[in-house]
Coordinates of C-alpha atoms in Angstrom, one line a residue:
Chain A
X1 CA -38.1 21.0 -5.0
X2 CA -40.1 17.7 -5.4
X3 CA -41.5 16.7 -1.8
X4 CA -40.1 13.1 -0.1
X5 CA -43.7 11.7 -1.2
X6 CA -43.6 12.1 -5.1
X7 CA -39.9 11.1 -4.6
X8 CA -41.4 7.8 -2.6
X9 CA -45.0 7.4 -5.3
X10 CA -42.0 7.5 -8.4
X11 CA -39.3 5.2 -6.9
X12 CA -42.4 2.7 -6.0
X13 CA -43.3 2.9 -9.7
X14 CA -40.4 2.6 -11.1
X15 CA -39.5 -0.3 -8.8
X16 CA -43.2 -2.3 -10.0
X17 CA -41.7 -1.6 -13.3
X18 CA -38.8 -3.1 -12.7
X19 CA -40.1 -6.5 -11.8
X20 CA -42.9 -6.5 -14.1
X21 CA -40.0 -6.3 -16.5
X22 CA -38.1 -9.1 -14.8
X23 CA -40.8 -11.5 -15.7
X24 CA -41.3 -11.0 -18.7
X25 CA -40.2 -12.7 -21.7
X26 CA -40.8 -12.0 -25.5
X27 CA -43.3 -14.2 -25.8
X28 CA -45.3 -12.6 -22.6
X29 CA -44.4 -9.0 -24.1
X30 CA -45.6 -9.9 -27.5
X31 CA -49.1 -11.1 -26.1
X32 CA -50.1 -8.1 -24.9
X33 CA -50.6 -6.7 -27.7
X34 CA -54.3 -5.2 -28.6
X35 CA -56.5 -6.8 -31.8
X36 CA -55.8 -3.9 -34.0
X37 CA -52.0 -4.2 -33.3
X38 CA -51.7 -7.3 -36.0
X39 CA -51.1 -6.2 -39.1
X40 CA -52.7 -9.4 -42.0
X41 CA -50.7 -9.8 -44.5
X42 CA -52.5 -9.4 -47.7
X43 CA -53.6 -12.8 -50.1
X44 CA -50.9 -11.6 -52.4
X45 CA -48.3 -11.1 -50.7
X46 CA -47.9 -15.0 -49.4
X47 CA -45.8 -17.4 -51.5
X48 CA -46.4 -20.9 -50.3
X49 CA -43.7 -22.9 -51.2
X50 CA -45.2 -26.7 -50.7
X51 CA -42.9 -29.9 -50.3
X52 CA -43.6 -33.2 -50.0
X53 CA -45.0 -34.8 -47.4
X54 CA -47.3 -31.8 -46.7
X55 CA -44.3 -29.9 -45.7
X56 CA -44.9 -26.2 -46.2
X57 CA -43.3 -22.7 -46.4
X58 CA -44.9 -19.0 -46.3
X59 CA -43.1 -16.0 -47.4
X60 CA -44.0 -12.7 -47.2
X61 CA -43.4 -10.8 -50.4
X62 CA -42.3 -7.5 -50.2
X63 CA -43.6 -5.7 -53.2
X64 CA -42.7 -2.1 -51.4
X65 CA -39.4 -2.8 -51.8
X66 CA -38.6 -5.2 -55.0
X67 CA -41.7 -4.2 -57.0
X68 CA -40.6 -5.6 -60.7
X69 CA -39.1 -8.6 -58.8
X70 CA -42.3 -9.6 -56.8
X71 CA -44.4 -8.9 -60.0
X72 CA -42.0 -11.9 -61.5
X73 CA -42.5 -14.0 -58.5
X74 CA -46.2 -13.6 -59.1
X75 CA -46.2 -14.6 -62.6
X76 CA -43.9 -17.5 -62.3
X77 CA -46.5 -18.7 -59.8
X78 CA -49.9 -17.7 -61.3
X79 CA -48.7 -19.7 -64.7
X80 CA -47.3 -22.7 -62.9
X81 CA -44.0 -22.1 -64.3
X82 CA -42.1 -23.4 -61.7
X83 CA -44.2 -27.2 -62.0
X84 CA -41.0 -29.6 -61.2
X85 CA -39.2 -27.4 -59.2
X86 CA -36.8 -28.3 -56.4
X87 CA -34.6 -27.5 -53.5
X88 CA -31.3 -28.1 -55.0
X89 CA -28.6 -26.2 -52.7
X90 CA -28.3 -26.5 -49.3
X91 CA -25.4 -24.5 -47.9
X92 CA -24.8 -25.0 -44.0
X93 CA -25.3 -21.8 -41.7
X94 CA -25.8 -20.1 -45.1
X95 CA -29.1 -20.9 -47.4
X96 CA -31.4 -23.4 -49.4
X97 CA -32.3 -22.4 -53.0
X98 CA -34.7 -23.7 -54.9
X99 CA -36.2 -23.6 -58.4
X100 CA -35.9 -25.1 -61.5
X101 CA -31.8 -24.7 -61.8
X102 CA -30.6 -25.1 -65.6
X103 CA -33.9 -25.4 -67.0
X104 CA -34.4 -23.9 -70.3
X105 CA -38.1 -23.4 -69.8
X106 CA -39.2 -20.0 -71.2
X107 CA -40.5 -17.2 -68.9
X108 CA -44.4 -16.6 -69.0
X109 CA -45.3 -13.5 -70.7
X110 CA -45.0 -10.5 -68.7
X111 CA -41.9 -11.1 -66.5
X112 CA -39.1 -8.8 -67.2
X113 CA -35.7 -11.1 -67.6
X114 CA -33.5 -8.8 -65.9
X115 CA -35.2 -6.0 -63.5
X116 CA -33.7 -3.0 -62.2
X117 CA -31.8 -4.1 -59.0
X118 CA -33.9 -2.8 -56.3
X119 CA -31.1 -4.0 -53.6
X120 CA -31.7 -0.5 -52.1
X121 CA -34.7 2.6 -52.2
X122 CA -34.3 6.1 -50.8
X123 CA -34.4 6.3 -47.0
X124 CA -36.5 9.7 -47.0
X125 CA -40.0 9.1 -46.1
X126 CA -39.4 6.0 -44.5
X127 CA -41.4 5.4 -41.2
X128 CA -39.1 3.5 -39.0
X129 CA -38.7 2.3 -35.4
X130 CA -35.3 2.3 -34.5
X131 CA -33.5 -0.8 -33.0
X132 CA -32.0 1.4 -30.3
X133 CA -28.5 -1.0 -30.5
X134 CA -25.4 -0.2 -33.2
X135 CA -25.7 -2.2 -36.1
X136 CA -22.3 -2.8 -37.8
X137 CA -23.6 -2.8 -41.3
X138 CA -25.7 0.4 -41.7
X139 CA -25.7 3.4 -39.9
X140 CA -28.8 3.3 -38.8
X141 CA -31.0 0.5 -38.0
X142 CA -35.0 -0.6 -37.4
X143 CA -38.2 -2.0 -38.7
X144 CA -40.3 -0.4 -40.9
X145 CA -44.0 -1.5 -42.0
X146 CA -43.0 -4.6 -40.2
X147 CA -39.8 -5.2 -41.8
X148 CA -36.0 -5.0 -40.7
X149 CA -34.4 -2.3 -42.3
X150 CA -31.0 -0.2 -42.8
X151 CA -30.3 2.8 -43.5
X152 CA -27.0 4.3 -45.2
X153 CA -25.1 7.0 -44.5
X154 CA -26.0 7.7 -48.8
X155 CA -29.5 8.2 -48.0
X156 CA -30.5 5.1 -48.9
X157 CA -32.3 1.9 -47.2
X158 CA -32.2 -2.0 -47.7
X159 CA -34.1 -4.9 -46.4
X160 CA -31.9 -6.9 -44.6
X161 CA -30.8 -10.4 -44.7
X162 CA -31.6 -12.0 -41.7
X163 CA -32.6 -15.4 -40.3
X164 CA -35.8 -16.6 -42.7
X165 CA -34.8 -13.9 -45.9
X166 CA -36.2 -15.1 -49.0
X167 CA -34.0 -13.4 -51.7
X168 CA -33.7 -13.8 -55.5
X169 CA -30.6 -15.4 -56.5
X170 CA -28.7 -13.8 -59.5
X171 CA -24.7 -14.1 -61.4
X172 CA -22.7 -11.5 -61.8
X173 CA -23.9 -8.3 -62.0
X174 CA -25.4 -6.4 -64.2
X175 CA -27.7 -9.7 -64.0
X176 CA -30.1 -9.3 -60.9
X177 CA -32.1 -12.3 -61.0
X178 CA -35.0 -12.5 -62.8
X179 CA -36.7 -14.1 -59.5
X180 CA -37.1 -17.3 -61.0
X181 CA -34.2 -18.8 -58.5
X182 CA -34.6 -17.8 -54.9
X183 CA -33.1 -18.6 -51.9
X184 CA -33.8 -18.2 -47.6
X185 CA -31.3 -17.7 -45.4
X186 CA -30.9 -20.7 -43.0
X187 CA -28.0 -19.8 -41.0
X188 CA -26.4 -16.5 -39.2
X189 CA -27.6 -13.8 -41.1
X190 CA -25.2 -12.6 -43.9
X191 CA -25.5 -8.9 -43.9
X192 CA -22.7 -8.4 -46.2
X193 CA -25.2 -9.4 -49.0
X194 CA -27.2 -6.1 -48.3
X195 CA -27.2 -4.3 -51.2
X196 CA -25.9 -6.6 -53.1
X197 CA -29.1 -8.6 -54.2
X198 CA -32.3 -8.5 -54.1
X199 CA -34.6 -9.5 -51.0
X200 CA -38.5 -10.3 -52.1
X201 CA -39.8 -11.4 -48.9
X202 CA -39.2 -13.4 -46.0
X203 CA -40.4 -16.7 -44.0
X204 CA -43.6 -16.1 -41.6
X205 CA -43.9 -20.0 -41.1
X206 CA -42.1 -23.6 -41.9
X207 CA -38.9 -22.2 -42.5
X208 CA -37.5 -25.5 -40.6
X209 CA -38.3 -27.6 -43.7
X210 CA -35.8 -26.0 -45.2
X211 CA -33.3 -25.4 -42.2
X212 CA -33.5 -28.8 -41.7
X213 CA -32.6 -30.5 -45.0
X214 CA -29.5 -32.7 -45.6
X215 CA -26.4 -30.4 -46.3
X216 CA -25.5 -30.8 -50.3
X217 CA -21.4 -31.9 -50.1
X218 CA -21.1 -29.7 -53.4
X219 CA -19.2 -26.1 -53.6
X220 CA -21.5 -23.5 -52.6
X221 CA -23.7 -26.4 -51.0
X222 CA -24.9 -28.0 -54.4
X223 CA -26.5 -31.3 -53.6
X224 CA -24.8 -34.1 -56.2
X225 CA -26.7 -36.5 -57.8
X226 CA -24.1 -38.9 -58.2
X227 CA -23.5 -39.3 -54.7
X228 CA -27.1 -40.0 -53.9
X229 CA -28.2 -36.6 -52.5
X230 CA -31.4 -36.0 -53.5
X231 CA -33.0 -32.5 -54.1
X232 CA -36.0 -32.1 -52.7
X233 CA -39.3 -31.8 -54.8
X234 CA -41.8 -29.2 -54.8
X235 CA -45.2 -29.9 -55.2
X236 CA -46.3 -26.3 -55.7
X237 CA -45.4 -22.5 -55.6
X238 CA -48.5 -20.8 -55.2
X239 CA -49.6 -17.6 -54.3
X240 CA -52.3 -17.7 -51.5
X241 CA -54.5 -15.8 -53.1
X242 CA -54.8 -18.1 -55.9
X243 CA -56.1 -20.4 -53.4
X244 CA -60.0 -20.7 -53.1
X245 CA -61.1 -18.0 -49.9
X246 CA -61.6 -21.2 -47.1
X247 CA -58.3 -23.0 -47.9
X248 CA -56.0 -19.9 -47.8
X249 CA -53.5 -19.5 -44.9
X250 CA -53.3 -16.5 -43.5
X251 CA -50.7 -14.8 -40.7
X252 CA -50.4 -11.4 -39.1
X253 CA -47.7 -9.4 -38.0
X254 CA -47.2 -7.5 -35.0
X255 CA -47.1 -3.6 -35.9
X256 CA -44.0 -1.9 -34.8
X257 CA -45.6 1.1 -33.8
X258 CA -47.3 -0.7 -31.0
X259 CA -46.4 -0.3 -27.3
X260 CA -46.6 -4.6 -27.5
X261 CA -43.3 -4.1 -29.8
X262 CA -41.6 -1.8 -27.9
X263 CA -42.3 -3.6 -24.9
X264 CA -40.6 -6.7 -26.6
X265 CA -37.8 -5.1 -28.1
X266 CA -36.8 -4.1 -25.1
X267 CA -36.8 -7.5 -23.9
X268 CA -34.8 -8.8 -26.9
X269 CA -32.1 -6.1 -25.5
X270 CA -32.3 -7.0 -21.9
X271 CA -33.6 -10.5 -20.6
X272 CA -34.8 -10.2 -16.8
X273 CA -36.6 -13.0 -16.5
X274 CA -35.3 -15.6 -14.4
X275 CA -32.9 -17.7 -16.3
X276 CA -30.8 -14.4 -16.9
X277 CA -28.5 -13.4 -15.0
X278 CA -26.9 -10.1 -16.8
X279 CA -29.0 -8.3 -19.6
X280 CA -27.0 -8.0 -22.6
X281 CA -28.2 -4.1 -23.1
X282 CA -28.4 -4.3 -26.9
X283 CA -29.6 -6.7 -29.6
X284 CA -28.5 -7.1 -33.3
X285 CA -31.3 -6.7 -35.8
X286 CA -31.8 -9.8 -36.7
X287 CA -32.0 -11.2 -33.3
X288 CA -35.4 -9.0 -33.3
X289 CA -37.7 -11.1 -35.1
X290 CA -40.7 -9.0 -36.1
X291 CA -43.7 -11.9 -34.5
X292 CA -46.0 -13.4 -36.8
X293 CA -48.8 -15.3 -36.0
X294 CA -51.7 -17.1 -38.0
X295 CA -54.6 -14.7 -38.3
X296 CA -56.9 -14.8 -35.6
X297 CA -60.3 -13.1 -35.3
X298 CA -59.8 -11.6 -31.8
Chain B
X1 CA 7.2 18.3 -51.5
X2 CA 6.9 15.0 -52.6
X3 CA 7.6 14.4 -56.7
X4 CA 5.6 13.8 -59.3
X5 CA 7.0 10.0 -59.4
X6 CA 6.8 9.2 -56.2
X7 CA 3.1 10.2 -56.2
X8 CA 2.9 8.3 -59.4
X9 CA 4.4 5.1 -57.5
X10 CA 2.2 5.6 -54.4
X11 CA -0.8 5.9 -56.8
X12 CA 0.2 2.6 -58.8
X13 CA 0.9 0.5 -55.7
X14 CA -2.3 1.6 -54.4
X15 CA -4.7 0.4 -57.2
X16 CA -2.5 -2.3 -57.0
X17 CA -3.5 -3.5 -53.8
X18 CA -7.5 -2.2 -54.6
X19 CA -7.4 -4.2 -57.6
X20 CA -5.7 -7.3 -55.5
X21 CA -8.4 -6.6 -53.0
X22 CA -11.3 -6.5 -55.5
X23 CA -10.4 -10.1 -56.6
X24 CA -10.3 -12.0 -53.3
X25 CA -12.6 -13.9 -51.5
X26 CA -12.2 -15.0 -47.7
X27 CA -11.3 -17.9 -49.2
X28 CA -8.3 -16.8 -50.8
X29 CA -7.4 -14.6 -48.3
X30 CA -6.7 -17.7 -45.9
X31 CA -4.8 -19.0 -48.9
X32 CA -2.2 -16.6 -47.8
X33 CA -1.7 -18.1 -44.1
X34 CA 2.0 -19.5 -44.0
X35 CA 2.4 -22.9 -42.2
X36 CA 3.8 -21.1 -38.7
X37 CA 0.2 -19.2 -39.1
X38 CA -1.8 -22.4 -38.2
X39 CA -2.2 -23.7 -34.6
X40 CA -2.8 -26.9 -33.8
X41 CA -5.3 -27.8 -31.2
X42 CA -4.3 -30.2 -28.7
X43 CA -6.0 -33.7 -28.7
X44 CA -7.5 -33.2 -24.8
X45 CA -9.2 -30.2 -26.5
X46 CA -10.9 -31.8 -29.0
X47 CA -14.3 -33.5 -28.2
X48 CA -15.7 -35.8 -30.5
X49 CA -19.4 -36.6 -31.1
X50 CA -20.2 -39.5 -33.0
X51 CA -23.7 -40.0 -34.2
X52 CA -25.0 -42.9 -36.0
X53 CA -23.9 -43.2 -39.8
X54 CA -20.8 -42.2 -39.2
X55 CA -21.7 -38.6 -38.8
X56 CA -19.1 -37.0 -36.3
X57 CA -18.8 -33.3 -34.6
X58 CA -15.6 -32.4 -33.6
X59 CA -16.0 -29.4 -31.0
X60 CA -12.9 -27.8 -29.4
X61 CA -13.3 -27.2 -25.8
X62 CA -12.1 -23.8 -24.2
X63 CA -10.4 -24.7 -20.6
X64 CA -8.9 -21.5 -20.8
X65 CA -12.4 -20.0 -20.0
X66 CA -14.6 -22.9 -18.4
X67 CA -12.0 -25.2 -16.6
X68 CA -14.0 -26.5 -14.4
X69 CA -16.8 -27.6 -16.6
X70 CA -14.1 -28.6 -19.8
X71 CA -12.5 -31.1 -16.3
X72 CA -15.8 -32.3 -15.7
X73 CA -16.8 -33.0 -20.0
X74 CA -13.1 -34.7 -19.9
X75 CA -14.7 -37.1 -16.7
X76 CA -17.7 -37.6 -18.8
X77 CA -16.5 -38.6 -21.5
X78 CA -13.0 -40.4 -19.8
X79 CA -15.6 -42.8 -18.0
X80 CA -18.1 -43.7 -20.6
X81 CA -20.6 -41.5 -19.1
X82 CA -22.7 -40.2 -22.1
X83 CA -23.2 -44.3 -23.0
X84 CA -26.4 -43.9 -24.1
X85 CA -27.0 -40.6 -24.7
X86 CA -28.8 -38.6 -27.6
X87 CA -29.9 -35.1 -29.0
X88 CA -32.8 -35.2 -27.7
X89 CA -33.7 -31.2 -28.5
X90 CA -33.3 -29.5 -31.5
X91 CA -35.0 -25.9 -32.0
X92 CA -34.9 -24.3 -35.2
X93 CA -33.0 -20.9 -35.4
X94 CA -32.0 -21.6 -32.1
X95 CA -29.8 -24.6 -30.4
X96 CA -29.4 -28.7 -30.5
X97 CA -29.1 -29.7 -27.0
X98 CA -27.6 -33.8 -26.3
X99 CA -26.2 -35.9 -23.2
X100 CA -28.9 -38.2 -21.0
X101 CA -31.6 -35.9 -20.6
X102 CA -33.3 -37.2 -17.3
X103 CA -31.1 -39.7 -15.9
X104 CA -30.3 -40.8 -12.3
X105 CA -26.9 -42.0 -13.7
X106 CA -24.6 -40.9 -10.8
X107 CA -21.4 -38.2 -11.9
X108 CA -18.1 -39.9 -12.4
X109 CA -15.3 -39.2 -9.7
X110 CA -14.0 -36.3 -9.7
X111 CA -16.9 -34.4 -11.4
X112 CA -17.8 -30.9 -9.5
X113 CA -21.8 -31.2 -9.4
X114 CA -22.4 -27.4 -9.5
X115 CA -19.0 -25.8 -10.9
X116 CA -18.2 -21.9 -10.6
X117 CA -20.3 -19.9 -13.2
X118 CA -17.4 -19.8 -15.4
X119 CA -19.6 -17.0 -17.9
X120 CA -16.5 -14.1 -17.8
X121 CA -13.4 -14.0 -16.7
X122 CA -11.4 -10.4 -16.1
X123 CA -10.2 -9.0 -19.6
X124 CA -7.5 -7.8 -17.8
X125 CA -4.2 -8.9 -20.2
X126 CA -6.5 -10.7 -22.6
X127 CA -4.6 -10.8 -25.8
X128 CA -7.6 -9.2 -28.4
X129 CA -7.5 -8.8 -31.4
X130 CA -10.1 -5.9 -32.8
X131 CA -13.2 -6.6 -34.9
X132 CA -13.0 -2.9 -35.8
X133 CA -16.6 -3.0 -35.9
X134 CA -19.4 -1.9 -33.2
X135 CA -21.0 -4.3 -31.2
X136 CA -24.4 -4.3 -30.3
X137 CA -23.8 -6.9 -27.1
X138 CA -20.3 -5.2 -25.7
X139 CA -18.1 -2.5 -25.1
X140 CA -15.8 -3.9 -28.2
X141 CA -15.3 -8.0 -29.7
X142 CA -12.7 -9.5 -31.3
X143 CA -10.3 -12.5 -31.1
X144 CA -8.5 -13.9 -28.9
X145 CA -6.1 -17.0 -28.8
X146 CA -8.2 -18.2 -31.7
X147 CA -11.9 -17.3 -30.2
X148 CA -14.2 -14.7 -31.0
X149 CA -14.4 -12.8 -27.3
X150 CA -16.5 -10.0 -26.3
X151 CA -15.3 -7.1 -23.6
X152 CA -17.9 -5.5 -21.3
X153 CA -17.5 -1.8 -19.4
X154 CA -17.0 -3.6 -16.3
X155 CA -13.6 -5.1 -17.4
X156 CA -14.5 -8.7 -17.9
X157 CA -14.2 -10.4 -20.9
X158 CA -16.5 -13.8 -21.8
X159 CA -16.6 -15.9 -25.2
X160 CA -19.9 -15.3 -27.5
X161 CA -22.5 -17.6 -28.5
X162 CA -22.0 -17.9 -32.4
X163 CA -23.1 -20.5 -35.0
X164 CA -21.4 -23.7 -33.7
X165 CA -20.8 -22.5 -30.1
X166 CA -20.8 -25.4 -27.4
X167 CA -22.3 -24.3 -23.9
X168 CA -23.1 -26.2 -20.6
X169 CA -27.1 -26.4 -20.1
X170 CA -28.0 -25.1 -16.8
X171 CA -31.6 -24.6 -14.9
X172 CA -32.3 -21.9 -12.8
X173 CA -29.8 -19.5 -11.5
X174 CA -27.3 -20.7 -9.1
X175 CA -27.2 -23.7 -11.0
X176 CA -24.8 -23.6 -14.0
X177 CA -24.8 -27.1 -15.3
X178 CA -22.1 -29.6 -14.7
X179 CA -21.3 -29.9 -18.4
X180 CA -23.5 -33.5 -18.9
X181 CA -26.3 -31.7 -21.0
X182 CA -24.4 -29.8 -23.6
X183 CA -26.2 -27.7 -26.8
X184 CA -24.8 -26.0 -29.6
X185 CA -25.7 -23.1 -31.8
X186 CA -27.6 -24.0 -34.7
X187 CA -28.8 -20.4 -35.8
X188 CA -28.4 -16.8 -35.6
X189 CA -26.2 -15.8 -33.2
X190 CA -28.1 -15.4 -29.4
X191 CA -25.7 -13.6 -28.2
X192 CA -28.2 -12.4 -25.6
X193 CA -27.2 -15.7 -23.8
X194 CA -23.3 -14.0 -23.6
X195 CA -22.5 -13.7 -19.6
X196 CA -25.4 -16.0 -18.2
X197 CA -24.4 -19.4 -19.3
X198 CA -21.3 -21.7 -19.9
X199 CA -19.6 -21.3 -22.9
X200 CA -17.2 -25.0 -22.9
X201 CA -16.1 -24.8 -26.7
X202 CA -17.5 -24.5 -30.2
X203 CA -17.7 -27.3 -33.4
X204 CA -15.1 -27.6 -35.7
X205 CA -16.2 -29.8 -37.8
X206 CA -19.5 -31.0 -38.8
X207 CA -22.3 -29.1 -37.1
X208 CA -24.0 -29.9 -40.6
X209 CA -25.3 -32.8 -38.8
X210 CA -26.4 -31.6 -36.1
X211 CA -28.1 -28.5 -37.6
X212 CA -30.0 -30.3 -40.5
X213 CA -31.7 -32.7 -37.5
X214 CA -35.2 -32.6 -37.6
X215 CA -36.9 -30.1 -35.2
X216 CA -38.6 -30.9 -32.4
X217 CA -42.1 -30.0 -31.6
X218 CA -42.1 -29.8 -28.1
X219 CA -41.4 -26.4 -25.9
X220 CA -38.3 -25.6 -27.1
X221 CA -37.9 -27.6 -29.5
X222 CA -37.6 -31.2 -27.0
X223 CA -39.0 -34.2 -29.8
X224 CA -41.7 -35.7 -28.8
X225 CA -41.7 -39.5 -28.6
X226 CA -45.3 -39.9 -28.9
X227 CA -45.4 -38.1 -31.6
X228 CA -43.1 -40.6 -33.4
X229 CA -40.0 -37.7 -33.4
X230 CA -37.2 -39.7 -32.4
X231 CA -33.9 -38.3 -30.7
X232 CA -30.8 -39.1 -32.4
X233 CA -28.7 -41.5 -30.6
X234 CA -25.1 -40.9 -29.7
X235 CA -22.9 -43.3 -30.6
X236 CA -20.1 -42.4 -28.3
X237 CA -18.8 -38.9 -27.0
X238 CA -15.0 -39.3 -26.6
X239 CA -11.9 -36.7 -26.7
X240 CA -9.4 -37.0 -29.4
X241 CA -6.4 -38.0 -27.2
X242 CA -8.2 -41.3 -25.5
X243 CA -8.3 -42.9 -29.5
X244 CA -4.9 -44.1 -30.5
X245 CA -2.4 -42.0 -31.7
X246 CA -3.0 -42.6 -35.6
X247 CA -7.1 -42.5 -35.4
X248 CA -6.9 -39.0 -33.8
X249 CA -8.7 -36.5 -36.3
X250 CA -6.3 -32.9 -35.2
X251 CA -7.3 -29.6 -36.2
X252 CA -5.6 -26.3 -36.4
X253 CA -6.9 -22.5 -36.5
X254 CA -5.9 -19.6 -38.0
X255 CA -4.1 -17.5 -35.9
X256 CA -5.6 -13.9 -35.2
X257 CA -2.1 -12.3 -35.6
X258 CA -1.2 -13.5 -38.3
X259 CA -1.3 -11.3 -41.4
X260 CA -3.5 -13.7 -43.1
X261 CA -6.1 -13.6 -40.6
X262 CA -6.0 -9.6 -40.8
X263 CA -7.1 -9.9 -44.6
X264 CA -9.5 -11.9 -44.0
X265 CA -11.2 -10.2 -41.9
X266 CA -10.6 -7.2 -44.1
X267 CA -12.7 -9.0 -46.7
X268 CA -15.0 -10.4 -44.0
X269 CA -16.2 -6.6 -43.7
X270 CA -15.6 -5.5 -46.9
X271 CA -16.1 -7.9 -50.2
X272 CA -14.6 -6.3 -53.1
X273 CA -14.9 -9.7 -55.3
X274 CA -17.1 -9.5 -58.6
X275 CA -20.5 -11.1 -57.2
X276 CA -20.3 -7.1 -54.8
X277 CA -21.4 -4.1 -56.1
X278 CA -21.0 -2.4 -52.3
X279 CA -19.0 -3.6 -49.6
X280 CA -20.1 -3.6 -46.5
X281 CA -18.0 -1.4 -44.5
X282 CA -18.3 -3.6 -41.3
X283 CA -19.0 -6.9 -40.0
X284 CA -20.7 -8.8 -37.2
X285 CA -18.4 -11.1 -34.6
X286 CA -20.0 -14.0 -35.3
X287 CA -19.9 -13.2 -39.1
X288 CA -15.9 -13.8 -38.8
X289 CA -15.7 -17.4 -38.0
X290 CA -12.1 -18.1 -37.2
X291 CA -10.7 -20.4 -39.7
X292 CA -10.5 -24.1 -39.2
X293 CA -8.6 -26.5 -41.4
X294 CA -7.9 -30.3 -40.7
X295 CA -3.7 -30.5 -39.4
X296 CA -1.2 -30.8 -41.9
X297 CA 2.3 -30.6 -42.1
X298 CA 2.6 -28.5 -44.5

């Protein structure tokens, strides 16, 4: 039988826990994470995706998951292929695409026209975190190497589309996209596209220049010329490692194996700082942003 | 035993319907919706926001779940409160937020200064109908009377924050916000704000134009005068029924029980059309936006 002290020491702990946990938000969970709890984001794996007006968006590719599509992306970038390109869908609660649209400019040498689909990869092996909440699209769900992930009850796992997604737009299957055409989600993630395209990365900074632009009043979001919406130019799609060493951006992600994610994941499923009243006990994936932060040196 | 042409019917009428089902898109599935299937919403529900250039959001107001704080928006707007007022926050991913900001104005007659919390009411004979999938934030979600509604294990029921939802700005806890600072959803869903804040209504038309606003770079996203980031003014908040009879804009919904509504969220969960290679085999509440059309009389 445990004696009335231990009882006492482990109620007292429990209740410090408790309102150390009340106080905290995300942001405060997140910043107690250690150095070596930031993941950088290798050179080449960072798409920056540069408007006017010194406007600019980072993806993170995901070469783990859309290898032959990310090896594209690359070379489209590396040979300037995309020089004249432009944001020329904007879909409300949905996405922006951009590229060169109907352009009949040929592909640089080395990109494959029409990969393999790599909307899914096996599940075994995978390292994952679990989300700990139901997710209505997959059976399981969690992050993985710092991505959101899902796993199917076939054995199988896909990236997800969630706030920020940077995926590469395709027609009708068998045609997967050759990468060339990509869009980010901007709205409420639209999970039913799982496994159904593929995703090559996602934002780690600016995706508000995107979020933000006017709405085009075409189907699907298409802005139209003749009614004086203007797509948006872009100056560049470069990969940062193209970049010269001092002028390349460079962000970190918080590893999911750290007791800082954990710590935040649990406050992404129950808010007890003040403003809350009633923690919501769950979260849906996508409402668990994996942080990012520019690189630091601490 | 059944025989061999009956099975041969069942089997027929079967791919019948899969191959129906493989061709339609939510779209078409609200194609389906006969007349009696659309519900008008009343005028003194419908709150209309009128920005400069002519750029209006219609939100329909929910007195069935805030009264006191839809009474108090009706005052507001009734009495030429909001003269003045602006968006004067706009946070990516997250929520644009208008009315006076810091004002001494004084609250119209009849206005209740700190209303009743208003964030659930009992589910007790709640009309739902089911999402039919799991729910990371609730016991179960659905629709109800046109809303999407979340139940809890404690037997209340409360309205979800989804892409376009409206909600009463509060401070602190017990304050809940007399309905004069009002923010909708611009992002993925934060449903984590379910059961601690006012839900009042949710757009109907035209959150475009409050979504595609510039972000603000202030804390939470507030826009920053000095900064030259200007908040957007408001050229008059009004509800339908105070314009004259023939200026009234008058929208309807798509009623849950209709059969109409139960393909479509068939296909919300499950998208056989050709773009899909794999349906999804569920869906997320605020992935099922209830249909909204402008009134006819057809």
């Amino acid at each position: 039988m445990m004696s009335f002290f231990v009882l006492m020491a482990a109620a007292l702990l429990h209740s410090g826990y408790e309102s150390e946990r009340e106080k905290m938000s995300p942001g405060e969970a997140i910043e107690l994470a250690q150095p070596e709890d930031w993941i950088t984001i290798p050179a080449e794996d960072l798409l920056l995706v540069d408007l006017e007006g010194g406007k600019r968006i980072a993806f993170q590719l995901a070469p783990q998951w859309a290898p032959v599509h990310v090896a594209n992306i690359r070379r489209f970038a590396d040979s300037g292929y995309w020089e004249g390109a432009s944001v020329y869908r904007v879909q409300d609660n949905y996405v922006a695409q951009f590229g060169l649209l109907e352009s009949d400019r040929p592909n640089p040498d080395g990109v494959i026209d029409n990969p393999p689909p790599e909307y899914v990869r096996s599940a075994e092996g995978l390292d994952l975190t679990l989300l700990g909440s139901p997710d209505p699209y997959a059976m399981v769900a969690g992050f993985s190497d710092g991505w959101p992930v899902a796993i199917y009850e076939d054995g199988t796992a896909s990236l997800t589309h969630c706030y920020g997604t940077l995926g590469a737009g395709r027609d009708l299957s068998p045609n997967t996209g050759s990468g060339a055409e990509l869009y980010a989600i901007i709205g409420h993630a639209p999970r039913h596209l799982d496994r159904n395209i593929a995703i090559v990365g996602r934002a780690v900074d600016g995706i508000e220049h995107l979020s933000s632009l006017p709405r085009g009043s075409g189907p699907l979001g298409f802005l139209v010329e003749e009614k004086g919406e203007k797509a948006s130019l872009i100056v560049s799609i470069r990969l940062a490692s193209s970049l010269p060493e001092d002028e390349r951006p460079s962000y970190q992600y918080l590893s999911e194996d750290s007791a800082a994610f954990a710590r935040y994941l649990d406050v992404r499923s129950n808010r007890y700082d003040d403003f809350y009243d009633v923690p919501a006990g769950g979260v849906a994936l996508c409402n668990v942003q994996v942080p990012v932060r520019p690189s630091t040196d601490d």
